[in-house]
CSV table of C-alpha atoms in Angstrom, one decimal:
chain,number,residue,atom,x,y,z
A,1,UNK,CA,-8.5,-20.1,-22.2
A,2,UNK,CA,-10.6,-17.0,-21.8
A,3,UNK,CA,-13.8,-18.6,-19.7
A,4,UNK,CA,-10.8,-20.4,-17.6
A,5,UNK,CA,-9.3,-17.1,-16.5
A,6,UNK,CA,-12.5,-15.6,-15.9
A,7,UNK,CA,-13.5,-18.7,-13.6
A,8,UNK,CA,-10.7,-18.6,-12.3
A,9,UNK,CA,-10.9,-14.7,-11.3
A,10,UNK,CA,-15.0,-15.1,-10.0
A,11,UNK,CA,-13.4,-17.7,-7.4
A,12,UNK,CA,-10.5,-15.6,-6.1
A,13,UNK,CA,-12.8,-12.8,-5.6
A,14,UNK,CA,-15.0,-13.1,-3.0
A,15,UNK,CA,-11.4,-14.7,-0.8
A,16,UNK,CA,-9.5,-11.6,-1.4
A,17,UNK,CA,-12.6,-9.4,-0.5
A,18,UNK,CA,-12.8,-11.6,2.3
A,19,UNK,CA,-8.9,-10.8,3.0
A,20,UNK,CA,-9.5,-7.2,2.9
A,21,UNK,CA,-12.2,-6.6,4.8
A,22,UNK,CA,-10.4,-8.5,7.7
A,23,UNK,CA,-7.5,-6.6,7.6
A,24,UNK,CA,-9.7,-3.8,7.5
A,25,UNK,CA,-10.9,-4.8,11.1
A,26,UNK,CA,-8.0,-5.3,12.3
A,27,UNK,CA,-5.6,-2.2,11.2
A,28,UNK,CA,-6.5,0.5,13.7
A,29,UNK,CA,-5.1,3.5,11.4
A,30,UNK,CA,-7.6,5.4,10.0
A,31,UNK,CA,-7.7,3.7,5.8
A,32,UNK,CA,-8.0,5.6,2.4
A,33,UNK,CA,-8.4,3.9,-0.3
A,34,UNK,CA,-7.6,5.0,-3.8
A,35,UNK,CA,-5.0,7.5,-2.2
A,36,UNK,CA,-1.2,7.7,-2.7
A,37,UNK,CA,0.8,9.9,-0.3
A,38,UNK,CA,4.8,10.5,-1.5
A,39,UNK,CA,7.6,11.8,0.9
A,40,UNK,CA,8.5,11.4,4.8
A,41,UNK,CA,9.4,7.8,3.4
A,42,UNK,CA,11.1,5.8,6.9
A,43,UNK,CA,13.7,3.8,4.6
A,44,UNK,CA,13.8,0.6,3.1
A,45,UNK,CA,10.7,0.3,1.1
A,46,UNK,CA,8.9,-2.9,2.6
A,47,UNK,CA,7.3,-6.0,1.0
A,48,UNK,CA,4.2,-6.4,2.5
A,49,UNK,CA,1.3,-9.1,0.6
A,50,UNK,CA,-2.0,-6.9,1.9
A,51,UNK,CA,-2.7,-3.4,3.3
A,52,UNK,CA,-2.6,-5.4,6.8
A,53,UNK,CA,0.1,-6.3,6.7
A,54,UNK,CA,1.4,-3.5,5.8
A,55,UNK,CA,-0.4,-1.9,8.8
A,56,UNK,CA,1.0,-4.1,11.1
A,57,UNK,CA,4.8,-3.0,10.1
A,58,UNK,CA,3.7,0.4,10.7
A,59,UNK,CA,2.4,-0.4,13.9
A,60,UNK,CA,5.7,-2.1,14.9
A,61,UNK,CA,7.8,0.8,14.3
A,62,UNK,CA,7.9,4.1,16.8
A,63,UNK,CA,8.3,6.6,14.2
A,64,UNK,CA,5.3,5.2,11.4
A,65,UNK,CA,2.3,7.5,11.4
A,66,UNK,CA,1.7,6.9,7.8
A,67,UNK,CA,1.7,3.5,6.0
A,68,UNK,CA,1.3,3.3,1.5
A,69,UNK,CA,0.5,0.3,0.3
A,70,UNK,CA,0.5,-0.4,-3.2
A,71,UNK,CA,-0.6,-4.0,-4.8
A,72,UNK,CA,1.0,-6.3,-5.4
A,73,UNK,CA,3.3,-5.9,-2.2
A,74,UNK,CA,4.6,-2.4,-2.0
A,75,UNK,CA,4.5,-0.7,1.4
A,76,UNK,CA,6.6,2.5,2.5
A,77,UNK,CA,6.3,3.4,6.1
A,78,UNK,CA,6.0,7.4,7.0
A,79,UNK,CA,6.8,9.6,9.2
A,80,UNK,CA,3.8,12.0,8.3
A,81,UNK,CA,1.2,12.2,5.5
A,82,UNK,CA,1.4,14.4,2.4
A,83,UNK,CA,-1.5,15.6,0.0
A,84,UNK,CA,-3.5,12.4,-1.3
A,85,UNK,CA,-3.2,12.0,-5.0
A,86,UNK,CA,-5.7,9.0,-7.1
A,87,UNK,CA,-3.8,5.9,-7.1
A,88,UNK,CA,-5.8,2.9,-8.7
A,89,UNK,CA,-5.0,-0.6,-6.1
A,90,UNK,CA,-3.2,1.7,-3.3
A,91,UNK,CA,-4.3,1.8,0.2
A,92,UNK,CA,-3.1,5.0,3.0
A,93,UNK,CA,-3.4,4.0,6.7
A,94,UNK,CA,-3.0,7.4,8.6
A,95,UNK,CA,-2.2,8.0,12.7
């Protein structure tokens, strides 16, 4: 089962690098990687399935500066950035 998952894994890689490295291109906030930033939160938390998309929710509203995207699908808008603090998967887009 082991090898399976692992194969399984090595093939979804290079798509989801892919993935990211488009929405990369196409989110024109500023991105941090590794970074969480809490507070300022414009409410309801959103689902979003990348950082793009995420990005592109934070574009769409007037009052976003800030956008924290967490994987699998968490993304809060913000109204202004905080102090960055090491989150492992998590992804800041910053105004």
């Amino acid at each position: 089962m082991r090898p399976l998952i692992l194969a399984v894994l090595a093939a979804l890689t290079p798509a989801l690098a892919a993935q990211q490295q488009q929405d990369a291109q196409q989110c024109p906030l500023a991105l941090h990687r590794g970074v969480r930033v809490s507070g300022n939160d414009i409410e309801p938390q959103r689902n979003a399935s990348s950082f793009g998309a995420c990005c592109a929710l934070c574009t769409q509203e007037k009052d976003c500066k800030v956008f924290f995207w967490k994987e699998p699908a968490v993304c809060w808008l913000k109204t202004k950035a905080a102090p960055p603090v090491p989150c492992a998967g998590c992804v800041v887009g910053a105004a």
